[in-house]
Coordinates of C-alpha atoms in Angstrom, one line a residue:
X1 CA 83.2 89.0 157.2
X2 CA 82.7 87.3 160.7
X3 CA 84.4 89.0 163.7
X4 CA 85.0 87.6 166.8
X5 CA 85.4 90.6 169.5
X6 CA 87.0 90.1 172.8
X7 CA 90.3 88.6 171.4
X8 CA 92.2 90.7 174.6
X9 CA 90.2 88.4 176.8
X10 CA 91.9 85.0 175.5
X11 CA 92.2 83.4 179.2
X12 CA 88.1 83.8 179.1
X13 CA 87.8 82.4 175.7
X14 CA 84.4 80.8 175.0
X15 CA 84.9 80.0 171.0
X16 CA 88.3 78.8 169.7
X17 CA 90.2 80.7 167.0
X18 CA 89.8 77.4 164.9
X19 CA 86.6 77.4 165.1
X20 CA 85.9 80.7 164.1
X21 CA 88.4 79.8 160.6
X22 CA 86.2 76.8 159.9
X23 CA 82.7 78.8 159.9
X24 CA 84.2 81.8 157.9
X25 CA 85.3 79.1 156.0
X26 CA 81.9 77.2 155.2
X27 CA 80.4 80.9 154.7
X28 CA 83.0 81.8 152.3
X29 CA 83.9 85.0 154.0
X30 CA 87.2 86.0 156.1
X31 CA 87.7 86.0 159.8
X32 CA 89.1 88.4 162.0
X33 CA 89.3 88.4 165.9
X34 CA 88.9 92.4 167.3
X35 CA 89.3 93.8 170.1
X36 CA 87.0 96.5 171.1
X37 CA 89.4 97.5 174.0
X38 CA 93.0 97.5 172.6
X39 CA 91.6 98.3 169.1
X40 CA 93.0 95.4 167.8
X41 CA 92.0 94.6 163.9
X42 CA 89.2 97.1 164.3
X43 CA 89.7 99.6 162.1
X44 CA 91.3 97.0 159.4
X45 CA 87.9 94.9 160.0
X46 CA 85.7 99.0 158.7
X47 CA 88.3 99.5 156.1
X48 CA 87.8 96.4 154.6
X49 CA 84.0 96.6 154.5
X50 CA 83.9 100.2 153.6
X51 CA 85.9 98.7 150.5
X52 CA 83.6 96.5 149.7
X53 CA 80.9 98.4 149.6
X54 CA 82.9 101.3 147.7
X55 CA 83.5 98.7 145.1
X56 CA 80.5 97.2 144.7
X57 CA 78.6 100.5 144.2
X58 CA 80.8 101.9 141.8
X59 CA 81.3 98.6 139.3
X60 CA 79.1 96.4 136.8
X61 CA 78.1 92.3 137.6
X62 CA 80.5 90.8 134.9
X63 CA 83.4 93.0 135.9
X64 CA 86.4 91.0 138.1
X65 CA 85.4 91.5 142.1
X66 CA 87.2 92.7 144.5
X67 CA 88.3 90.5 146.9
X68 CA 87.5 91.7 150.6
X69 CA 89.7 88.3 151.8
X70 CA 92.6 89.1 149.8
X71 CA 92.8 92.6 151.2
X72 CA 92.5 91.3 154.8
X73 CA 95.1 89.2 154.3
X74 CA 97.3 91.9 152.8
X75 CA 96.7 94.1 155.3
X76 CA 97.3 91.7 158.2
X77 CA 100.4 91.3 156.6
X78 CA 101.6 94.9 156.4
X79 CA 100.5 95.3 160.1
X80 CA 102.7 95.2 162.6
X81 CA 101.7 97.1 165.1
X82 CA 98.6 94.8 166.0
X83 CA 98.6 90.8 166.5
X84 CA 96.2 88.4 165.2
X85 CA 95.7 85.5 167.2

């Protein structure tokens, strides 16, 4: 997963939001912006990991993965108390 933090500081902005999709991209891994301040996609960013790991510890190499982009998605979805820029 590749986080970008300071997404409440958008006027400051160093790296652009389509820059950060195209590296997640070429890594294979989903992108998030956060915000350590406002909390913003934070504790979705943990959950999501924590997942991960959970499955990967508890299931077998030849068994169907779990898919830590799909639940991102899903969950940015659900959201709406928090924006994603």
């Amino acid at each position: 997963m590749l986080l970008g933090n300071k997404a409440d500081m958008s006027s400051e902005r160093v790296i652009r939001s389509e820059d950060g999709e195209t590296l997640a991209r070429e890594y294979g891994v989903p992108f998030l912006e956060t915000s350590a301040k406002t909390g913003m996609n934070v504790e979705l960013a943990f959950l999501a990991i924590a997942k991960e790991l959970k499955y990967r510890a508890g299931h077998q190499a030849d068994e169907p993965s779990f898919q830590i982009r799909d639940y991102v998605e899903s969950q940015k979805k659900r959201s709406s108390c928090c924006s994603f820029m």
